[in-house]
Short mmCIF file of C-alpha atoms and ligand atoms in Angstrom, two decimals:
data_model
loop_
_atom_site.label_atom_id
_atom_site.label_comp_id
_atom_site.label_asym_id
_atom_site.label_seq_id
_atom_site.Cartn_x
_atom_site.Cartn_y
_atom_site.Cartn_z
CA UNK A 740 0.00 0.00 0.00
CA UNK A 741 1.62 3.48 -0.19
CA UNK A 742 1.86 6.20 1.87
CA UNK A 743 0.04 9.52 1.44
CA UNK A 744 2.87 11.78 -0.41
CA UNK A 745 0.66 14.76 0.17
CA UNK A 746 0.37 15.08 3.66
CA UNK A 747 -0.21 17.54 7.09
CA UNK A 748 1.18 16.88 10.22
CA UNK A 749 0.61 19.32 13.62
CA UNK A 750 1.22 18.71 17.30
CA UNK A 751 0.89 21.74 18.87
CA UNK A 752 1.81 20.35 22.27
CA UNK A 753 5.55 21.11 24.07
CA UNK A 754 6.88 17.95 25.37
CA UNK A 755 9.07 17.51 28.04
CA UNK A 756 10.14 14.55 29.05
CA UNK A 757 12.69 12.99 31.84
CA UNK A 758 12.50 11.81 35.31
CA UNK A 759 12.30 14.21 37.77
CA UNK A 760 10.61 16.58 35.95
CA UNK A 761 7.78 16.99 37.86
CA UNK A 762 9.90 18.84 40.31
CA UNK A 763 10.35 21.39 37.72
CA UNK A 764 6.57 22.11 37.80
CA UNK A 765 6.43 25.47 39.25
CA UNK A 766 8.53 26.88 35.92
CA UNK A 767 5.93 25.17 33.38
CA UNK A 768 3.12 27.37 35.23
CA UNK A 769 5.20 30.25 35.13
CA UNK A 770 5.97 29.50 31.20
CA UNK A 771 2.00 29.38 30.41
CA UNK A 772 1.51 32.60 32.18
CA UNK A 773 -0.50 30.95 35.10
CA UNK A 774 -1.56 32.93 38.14
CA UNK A 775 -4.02 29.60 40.33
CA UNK A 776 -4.34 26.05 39.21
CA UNK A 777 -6.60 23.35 39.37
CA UNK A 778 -4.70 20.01 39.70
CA UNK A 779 -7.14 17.28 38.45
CA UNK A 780 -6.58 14.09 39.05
CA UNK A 781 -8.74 10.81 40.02
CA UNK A 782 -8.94 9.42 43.27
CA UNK A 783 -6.57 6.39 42.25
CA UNK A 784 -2.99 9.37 41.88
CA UNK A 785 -4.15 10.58 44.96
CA UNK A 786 -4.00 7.77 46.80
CA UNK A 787 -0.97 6.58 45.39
CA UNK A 788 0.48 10.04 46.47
CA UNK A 789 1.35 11.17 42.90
CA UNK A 790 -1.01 14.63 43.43
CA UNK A 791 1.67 15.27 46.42
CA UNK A 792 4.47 15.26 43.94
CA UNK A 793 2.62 17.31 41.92
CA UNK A 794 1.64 19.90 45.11
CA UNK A 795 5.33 19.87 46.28
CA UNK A 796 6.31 22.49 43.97
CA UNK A 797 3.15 24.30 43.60
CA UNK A 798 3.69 24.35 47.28
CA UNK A 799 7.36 25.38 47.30
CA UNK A 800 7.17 27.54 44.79
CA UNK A 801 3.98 29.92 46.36
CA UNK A 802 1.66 29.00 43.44
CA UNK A 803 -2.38 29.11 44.79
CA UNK A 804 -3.72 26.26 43.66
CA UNK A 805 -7.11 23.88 44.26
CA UNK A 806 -7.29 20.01 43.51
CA UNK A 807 -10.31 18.29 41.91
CA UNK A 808 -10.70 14.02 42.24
CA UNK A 809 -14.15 13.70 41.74
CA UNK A 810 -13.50 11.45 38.44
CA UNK A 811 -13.92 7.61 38.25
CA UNK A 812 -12.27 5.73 35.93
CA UNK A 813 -13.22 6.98 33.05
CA UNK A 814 -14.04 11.14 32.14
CA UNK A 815 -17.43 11.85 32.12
CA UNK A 816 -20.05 14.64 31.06
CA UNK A 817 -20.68 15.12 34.72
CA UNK A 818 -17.49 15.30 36.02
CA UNK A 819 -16.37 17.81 33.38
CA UNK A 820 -19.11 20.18 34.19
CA UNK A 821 -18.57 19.28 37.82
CA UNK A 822 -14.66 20.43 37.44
CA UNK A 823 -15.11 23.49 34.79
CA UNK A 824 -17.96 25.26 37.22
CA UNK A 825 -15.13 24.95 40.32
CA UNK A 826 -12.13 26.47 37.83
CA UNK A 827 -14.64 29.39 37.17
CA UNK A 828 -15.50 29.89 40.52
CA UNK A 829 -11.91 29.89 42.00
CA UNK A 830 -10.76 31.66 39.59
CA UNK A 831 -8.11 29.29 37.95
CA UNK A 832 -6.25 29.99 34.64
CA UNK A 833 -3.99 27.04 34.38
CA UNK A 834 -5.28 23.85 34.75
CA UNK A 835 -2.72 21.06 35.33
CA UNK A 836 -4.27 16.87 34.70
CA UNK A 837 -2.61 14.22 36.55
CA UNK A 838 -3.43 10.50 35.76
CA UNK A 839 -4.40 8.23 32.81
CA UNK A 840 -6.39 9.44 30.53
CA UNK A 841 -9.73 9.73 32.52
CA UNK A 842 -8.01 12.49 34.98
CA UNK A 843 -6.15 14.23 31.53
CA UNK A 844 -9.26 14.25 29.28
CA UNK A 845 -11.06 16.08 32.03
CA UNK A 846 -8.53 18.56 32.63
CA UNK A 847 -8.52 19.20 28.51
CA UNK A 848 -11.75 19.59 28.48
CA UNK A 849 -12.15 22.12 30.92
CA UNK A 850 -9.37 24.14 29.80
CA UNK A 851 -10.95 24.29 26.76
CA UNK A 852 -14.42 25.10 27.90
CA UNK A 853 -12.71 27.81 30.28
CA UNK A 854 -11.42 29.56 26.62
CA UNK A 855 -14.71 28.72 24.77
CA UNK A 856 -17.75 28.69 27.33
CA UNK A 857 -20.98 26.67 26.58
CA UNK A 858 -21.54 23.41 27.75
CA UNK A 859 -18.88 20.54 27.12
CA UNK A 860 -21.96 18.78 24.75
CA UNK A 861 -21.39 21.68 22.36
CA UNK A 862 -18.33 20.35 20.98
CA UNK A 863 -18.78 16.36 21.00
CA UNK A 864 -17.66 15.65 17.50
CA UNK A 865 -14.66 16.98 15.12
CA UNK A 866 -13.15 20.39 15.13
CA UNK A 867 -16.47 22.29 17.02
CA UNK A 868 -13.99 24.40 19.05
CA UNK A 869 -13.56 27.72 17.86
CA UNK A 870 -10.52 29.15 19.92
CA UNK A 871 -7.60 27.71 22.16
CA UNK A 872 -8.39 27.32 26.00
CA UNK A 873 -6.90 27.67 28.67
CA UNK A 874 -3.34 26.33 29.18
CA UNK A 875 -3.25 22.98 30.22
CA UNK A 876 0.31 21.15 31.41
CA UNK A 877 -0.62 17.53 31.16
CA UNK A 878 0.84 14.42 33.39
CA UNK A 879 0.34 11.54 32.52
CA UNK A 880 0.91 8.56 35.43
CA UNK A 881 0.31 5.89 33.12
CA UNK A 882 1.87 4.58 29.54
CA UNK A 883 -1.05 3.99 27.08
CA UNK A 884 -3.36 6.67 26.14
CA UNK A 885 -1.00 9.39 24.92
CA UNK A 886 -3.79 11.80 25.88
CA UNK A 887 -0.87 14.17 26.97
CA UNK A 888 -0.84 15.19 23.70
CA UNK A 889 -3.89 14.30 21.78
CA UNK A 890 -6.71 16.17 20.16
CA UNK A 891 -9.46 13.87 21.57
CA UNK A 892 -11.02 14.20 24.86
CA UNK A 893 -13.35 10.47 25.09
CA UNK A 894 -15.92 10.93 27.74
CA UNK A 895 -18.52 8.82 29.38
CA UNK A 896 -22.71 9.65 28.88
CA UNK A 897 -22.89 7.20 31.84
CA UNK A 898 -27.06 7.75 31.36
CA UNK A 899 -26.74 7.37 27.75
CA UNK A 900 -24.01 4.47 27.87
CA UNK A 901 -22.29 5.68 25.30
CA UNK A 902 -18.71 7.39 25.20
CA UNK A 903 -18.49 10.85 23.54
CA UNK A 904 -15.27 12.00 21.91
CA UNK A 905 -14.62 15.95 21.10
CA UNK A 906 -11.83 16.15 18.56
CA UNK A 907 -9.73 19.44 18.15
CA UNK A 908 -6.71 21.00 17.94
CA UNK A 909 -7.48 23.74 20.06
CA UNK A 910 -7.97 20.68 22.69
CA UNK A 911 -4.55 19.50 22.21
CA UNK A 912 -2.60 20.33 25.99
CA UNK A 913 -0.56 23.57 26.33
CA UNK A 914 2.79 21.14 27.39
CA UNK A 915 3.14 17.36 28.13
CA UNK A 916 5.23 16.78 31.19
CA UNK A 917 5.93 13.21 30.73
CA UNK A 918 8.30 12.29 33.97
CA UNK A 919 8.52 8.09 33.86
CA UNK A 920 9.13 8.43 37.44
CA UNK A 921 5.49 8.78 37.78
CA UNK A 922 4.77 6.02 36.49
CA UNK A 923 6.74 3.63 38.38
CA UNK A 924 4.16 2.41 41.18
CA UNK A 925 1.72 1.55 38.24
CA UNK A 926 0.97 -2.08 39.13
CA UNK A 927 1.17 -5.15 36.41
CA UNK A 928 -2.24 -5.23 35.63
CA UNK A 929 -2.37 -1.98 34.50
CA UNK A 930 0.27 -1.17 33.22
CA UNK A 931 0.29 -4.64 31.28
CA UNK A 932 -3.87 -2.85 29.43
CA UNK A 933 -1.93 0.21 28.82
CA UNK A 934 0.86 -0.45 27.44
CA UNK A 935 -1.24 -2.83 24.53
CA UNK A 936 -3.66 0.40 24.07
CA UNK A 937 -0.72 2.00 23.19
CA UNK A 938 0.68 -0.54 21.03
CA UNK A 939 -2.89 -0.66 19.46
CA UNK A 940 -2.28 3.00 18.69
CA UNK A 941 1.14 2.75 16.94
CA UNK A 942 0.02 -0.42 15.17
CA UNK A 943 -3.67 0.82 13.97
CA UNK A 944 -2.03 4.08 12.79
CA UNK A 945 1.01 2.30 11.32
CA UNK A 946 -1.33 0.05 8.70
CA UNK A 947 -4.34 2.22 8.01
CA UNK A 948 -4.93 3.67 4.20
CA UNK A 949 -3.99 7.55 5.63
CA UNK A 950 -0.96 6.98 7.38
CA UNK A 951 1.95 9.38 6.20
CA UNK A 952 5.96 9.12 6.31
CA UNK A 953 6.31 11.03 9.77
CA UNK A 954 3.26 8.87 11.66
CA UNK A 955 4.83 5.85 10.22
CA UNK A 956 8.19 6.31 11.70
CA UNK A 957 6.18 7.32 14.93
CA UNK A 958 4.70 3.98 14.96
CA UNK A 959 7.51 2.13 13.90
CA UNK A 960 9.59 3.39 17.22
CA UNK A 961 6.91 3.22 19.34
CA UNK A 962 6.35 -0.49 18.05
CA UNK A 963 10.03 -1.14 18.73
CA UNK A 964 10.08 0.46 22.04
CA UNK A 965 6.98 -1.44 23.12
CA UNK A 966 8.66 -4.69 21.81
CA UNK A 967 11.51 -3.92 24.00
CA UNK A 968 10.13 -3.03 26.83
CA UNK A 969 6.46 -3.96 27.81
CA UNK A 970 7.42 -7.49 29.20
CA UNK A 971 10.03 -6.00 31.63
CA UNK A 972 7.77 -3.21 32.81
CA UNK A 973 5.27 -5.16 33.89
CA UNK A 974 7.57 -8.01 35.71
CA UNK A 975 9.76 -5.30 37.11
CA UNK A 976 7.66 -2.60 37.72
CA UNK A 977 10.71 -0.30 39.09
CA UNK A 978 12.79 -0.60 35.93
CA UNK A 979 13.36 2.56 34.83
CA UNK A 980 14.42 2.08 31.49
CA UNK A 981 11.69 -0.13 30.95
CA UNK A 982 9.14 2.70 32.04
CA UNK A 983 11.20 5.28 30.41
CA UNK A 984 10.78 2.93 26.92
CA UNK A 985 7.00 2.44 27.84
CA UNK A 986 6.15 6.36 28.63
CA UNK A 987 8.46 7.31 25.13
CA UNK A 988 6.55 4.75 23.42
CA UNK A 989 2.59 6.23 24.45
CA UNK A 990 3.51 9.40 23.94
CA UNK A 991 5.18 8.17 19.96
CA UNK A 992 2.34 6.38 19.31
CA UNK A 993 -0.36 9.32 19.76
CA UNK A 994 1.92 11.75 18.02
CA UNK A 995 1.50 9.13 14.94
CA UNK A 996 -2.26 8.80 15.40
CA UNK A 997 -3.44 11.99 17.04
CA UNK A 998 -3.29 12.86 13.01
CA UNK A 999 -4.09 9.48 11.18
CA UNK A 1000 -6.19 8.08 13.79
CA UNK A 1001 -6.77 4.30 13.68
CA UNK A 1002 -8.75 1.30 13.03
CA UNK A 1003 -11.24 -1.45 13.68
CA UNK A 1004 -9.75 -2.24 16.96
CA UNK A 1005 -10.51 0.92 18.27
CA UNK A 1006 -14.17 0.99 16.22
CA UNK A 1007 -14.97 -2.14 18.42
CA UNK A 1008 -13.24 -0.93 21.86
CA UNK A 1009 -15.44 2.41 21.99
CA UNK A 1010 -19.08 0.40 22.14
CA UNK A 1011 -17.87 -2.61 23.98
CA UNK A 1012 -16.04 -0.47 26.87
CA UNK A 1013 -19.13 1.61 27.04
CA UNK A 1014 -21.42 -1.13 27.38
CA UNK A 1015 -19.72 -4.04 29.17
CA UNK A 1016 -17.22 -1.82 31.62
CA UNK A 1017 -14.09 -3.14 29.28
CA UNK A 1018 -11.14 -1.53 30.50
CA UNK A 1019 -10.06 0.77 26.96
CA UNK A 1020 -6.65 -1.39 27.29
CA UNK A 1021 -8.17 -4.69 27.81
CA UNK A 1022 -10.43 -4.43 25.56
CA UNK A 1023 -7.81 -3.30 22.63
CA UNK A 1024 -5.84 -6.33 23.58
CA UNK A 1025 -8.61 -8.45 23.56
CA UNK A 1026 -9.36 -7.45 19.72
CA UNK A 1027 -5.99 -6.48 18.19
CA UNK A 1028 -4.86 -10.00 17.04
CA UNK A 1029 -8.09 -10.90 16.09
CA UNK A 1030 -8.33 -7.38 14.04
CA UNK A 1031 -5.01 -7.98 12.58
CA UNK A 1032 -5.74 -11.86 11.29
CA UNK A 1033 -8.75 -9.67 9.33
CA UNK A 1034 -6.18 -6.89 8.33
CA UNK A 1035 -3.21 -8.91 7.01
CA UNK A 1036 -4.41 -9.19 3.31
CA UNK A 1037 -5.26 -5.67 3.29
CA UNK A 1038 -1.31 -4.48 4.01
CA UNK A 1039 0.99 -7.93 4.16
CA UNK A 1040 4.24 -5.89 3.89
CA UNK A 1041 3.82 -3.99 6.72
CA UNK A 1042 2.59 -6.88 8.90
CA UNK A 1043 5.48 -8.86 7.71
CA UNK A 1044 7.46 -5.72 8.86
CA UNK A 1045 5.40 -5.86 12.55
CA UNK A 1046 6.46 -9.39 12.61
CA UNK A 1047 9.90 -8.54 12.63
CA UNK A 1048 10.27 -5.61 15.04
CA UNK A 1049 8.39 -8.20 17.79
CA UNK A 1050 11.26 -10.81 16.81
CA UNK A 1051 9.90 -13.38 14.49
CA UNK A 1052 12.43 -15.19 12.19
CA UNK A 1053 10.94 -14.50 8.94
CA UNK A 1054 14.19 -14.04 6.70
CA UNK A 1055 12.63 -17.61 4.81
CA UNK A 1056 9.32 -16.98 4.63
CA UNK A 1057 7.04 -14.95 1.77
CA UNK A 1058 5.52 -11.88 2.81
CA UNK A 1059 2.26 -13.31 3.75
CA UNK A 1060 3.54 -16.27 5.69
CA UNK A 1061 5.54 -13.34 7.59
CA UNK A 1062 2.31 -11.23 8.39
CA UNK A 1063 0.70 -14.08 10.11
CA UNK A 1064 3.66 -14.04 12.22
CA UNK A 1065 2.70 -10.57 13.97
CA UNK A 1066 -0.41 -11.93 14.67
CA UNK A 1067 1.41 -14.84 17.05
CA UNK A 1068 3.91 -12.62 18.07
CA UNK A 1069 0.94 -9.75 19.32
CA UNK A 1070 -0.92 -12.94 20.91
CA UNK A 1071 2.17 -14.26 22.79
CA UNK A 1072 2.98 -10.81 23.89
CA UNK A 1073 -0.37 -10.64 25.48
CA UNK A 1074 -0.69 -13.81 26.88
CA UNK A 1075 3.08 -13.06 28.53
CA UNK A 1076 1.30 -10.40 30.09
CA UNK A 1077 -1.28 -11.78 31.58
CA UNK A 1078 -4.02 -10.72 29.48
CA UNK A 1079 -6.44 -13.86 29.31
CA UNK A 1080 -9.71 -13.00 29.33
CA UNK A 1081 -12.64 -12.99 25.93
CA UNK A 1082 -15.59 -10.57 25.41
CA UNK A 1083 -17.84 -13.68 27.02
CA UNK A 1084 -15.56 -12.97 30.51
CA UNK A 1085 -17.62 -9.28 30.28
CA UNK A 1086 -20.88 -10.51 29.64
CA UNK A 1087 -20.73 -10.07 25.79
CA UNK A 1088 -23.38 -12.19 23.82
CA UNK A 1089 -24.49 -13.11 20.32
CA UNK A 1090 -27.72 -10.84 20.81
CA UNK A 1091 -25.76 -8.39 21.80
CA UNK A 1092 -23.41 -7.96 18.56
CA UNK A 1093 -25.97 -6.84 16.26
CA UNK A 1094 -25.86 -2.82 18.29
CA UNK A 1095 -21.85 -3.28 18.39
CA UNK A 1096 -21.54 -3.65 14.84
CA UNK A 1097 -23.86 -0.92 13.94
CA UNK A 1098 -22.24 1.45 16.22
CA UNK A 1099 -18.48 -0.05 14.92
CA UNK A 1100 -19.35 0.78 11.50
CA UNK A 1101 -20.22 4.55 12.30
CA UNK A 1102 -16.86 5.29 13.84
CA UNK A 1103 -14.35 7.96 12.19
CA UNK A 1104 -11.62 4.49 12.38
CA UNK A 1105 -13.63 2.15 10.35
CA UNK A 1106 -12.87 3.83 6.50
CA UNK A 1107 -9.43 4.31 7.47
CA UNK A 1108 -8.75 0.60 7.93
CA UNK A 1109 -6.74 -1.33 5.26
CA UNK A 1110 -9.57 -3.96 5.00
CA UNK A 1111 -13.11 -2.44 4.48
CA UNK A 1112 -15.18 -4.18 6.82
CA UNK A 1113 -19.26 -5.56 6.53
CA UNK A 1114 -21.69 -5.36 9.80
CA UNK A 1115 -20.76 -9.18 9.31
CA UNK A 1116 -17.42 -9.16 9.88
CA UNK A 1117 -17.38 -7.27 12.69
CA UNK A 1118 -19.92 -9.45 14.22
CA UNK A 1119 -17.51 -12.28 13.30
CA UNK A 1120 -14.30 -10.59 14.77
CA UNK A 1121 -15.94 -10.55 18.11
CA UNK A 1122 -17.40 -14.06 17.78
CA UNK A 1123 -14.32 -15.11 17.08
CA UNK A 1124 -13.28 -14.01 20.95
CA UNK A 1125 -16.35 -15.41 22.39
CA UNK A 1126 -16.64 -18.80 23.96
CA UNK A 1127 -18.72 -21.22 21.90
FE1 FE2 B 1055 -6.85 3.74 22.70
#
């Protein structure tokens, strides 16, 4: 397949990134002209004593700040309104997100409803935001999402059961502070979903039909990085390089897709989170080998190249006998992991496919993907990772 030789690529976003960082904190506010933050962050950092680090040097360095943790684990509707009505009232012009990406799409979002006003509903869709926001310095505490410097902010209609996604530029954070340190007391579980949602990033956005020559090479490190590294980071959660690798890798992968977006993995993961309570990570590692297996006739060379950065031997084979190989290599690495579970473990049934399908097909991800799919075949994909 080739690559788009006509292309745009923008990231907005500053990114710094080391451990230790977070330390620095107090300049970053300074940089984005700040005067009070709000520090958002779910109850999960706080506990785990991650907001401290980040109140240290808001402390230290005499900036006025407040702290908002009334998010589960995922953003929702409520919980942005909930946060954007206390940054009005207190008076806040920088907000800072701390956390995976429930805690650092609800800090985008109300930056950017503190620059646009209106209600966060307003601007569910693509490129409905008029004007930047208010800065936002995003920290992320996990390796997977690579919301730290996306344009998407995915939030929960808990009432509805449906996730909502506002897509923008002007939604992209003022600077990503990514500091691995932060992630290090991220335990395996965790970190094990994660780190394949961000390997579902670099991979979706490395095949699909509107990839481009920077994206690609994006993916290709993050791939290599994840190949590296995932394993060790969730066996030795204090490895540093291993986290370091992991963090890198995120943050690489949503630079390639936070412009070419993705594919059928993530068409499926949106409904079947929504509705079953499938962990975004889980559920993308659930579906990624079983998307791929669809995929592989649709872009064999670059599977066959997949199959090689995750370590298959495939000097002997043809190209399509080395694409199936990144589909065992992706299933291994999951299984190594610890991820086990099928869509039946959630609850998922054949009556329930028909709605999944439906809402699969509408996604922005589904004409992107190499392979154009029927309501059919993605009612067989998930079959396929249902018990009999
Ligand atoms: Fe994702």
């Amino acid at each position: 397949m080739l690559v788009s030789s006509h292309f745009r690529y923008e990231i907005p976003t500053k990114i710094e990134f080391g451990a230790g960082y977070v330390n620095q904190l107090k300049r970053y506010v300074e940089e984005v002209k700040g005067n009070k933050a709000l520090v958002i962050g779910d109850p999960g950092v706080v506990e785990a004593g991650i907001v401290e680090k980040v109140e240290k040097p808001l402390i230290e360095g005499k900036v006025p700040y407040e702290i908002f943790s009334d998010i589960g684990a995922e953003a929702t509707i409520e919980s942005v309104d909930h946060a954007y009505k206390i940054a009005k009232e207190k008076n806040c012009n920088v907000i800072i997100g701390v956390g995976g990406g429930s805690s650092l799409d609800t800090a985008k979002s109300v930056g950017m409803l503190l620059g646009n006003g209106g209600d966060i509903r307003d601007y569910v869709g693509l490129d409905k935001v008029q004007s930047p926001g208010f800065p936002v310095i995003a920290i992320p505490t996990t390796a997977g999402t690579g919301s730290e410097i996306t344009r998407f902010s995915v939030l929960s209609d808990k009432q509805a059961k449906a996730k909502l996604s506002v897509g923008s530029m002007f939604n992209c954070p003022t600077i990503a502070l990514c500091d691995p340190e932060l992630t290090i007391t991220l335990p395996p579980h965790i970190t094990a979903s994660t780190g394949m949602d961000a390997l579902t990033h670099a991979l979706e956005s490395y095949v699909n039909k509107v990839t481009q020559p920077i994206s690609e090479a994006l993916s290709l490190q993050a791939m290599k990085l994840v190949a590296r590294s995932l394993r060790l980071a969730v066996v030795q959660g204090e490895n540093m390089e291993a986290r370091k690798d992991m963090l890198l890798a995120s943050t690489m992968a949503a630079m390639a897709f936070n412009t070419t977006r993705l594919g059928l993995a993530h068409s499926l993961a949106i409904p079947l989170g929504a509705r079953f309570n499938i962990p975004h990570g889980v559920v993308n590692a659930i579906l990624l080998p079983e998307v791929m297996r669809f995929n592989l006739i649709g872009n064999t060379k670059k599977f066959a190249q997949i199959a090689s950065v995750f370590g298959e031997n495939i000097v002997h084979l043809s190209e399509k006998e080395a694409a199936k190989r990144a589909v065992i290599a992706i299933e291994q690495l999951k299984m190594d992991i610890g991820i086990t579970q099928n869509l039946s473990d959630f609850g998922v049934r054949e009556d329930h496919l028909e709605a999944i399908a439906r809402e699969a097909m509408e996604s922005g991800n589904t004409p992107i993907n190499p392979v154009k799919p029927t309501i059919e075949d993605f009612k067989n994909i998930c079959r396929s990772l249902m018990n009999a």
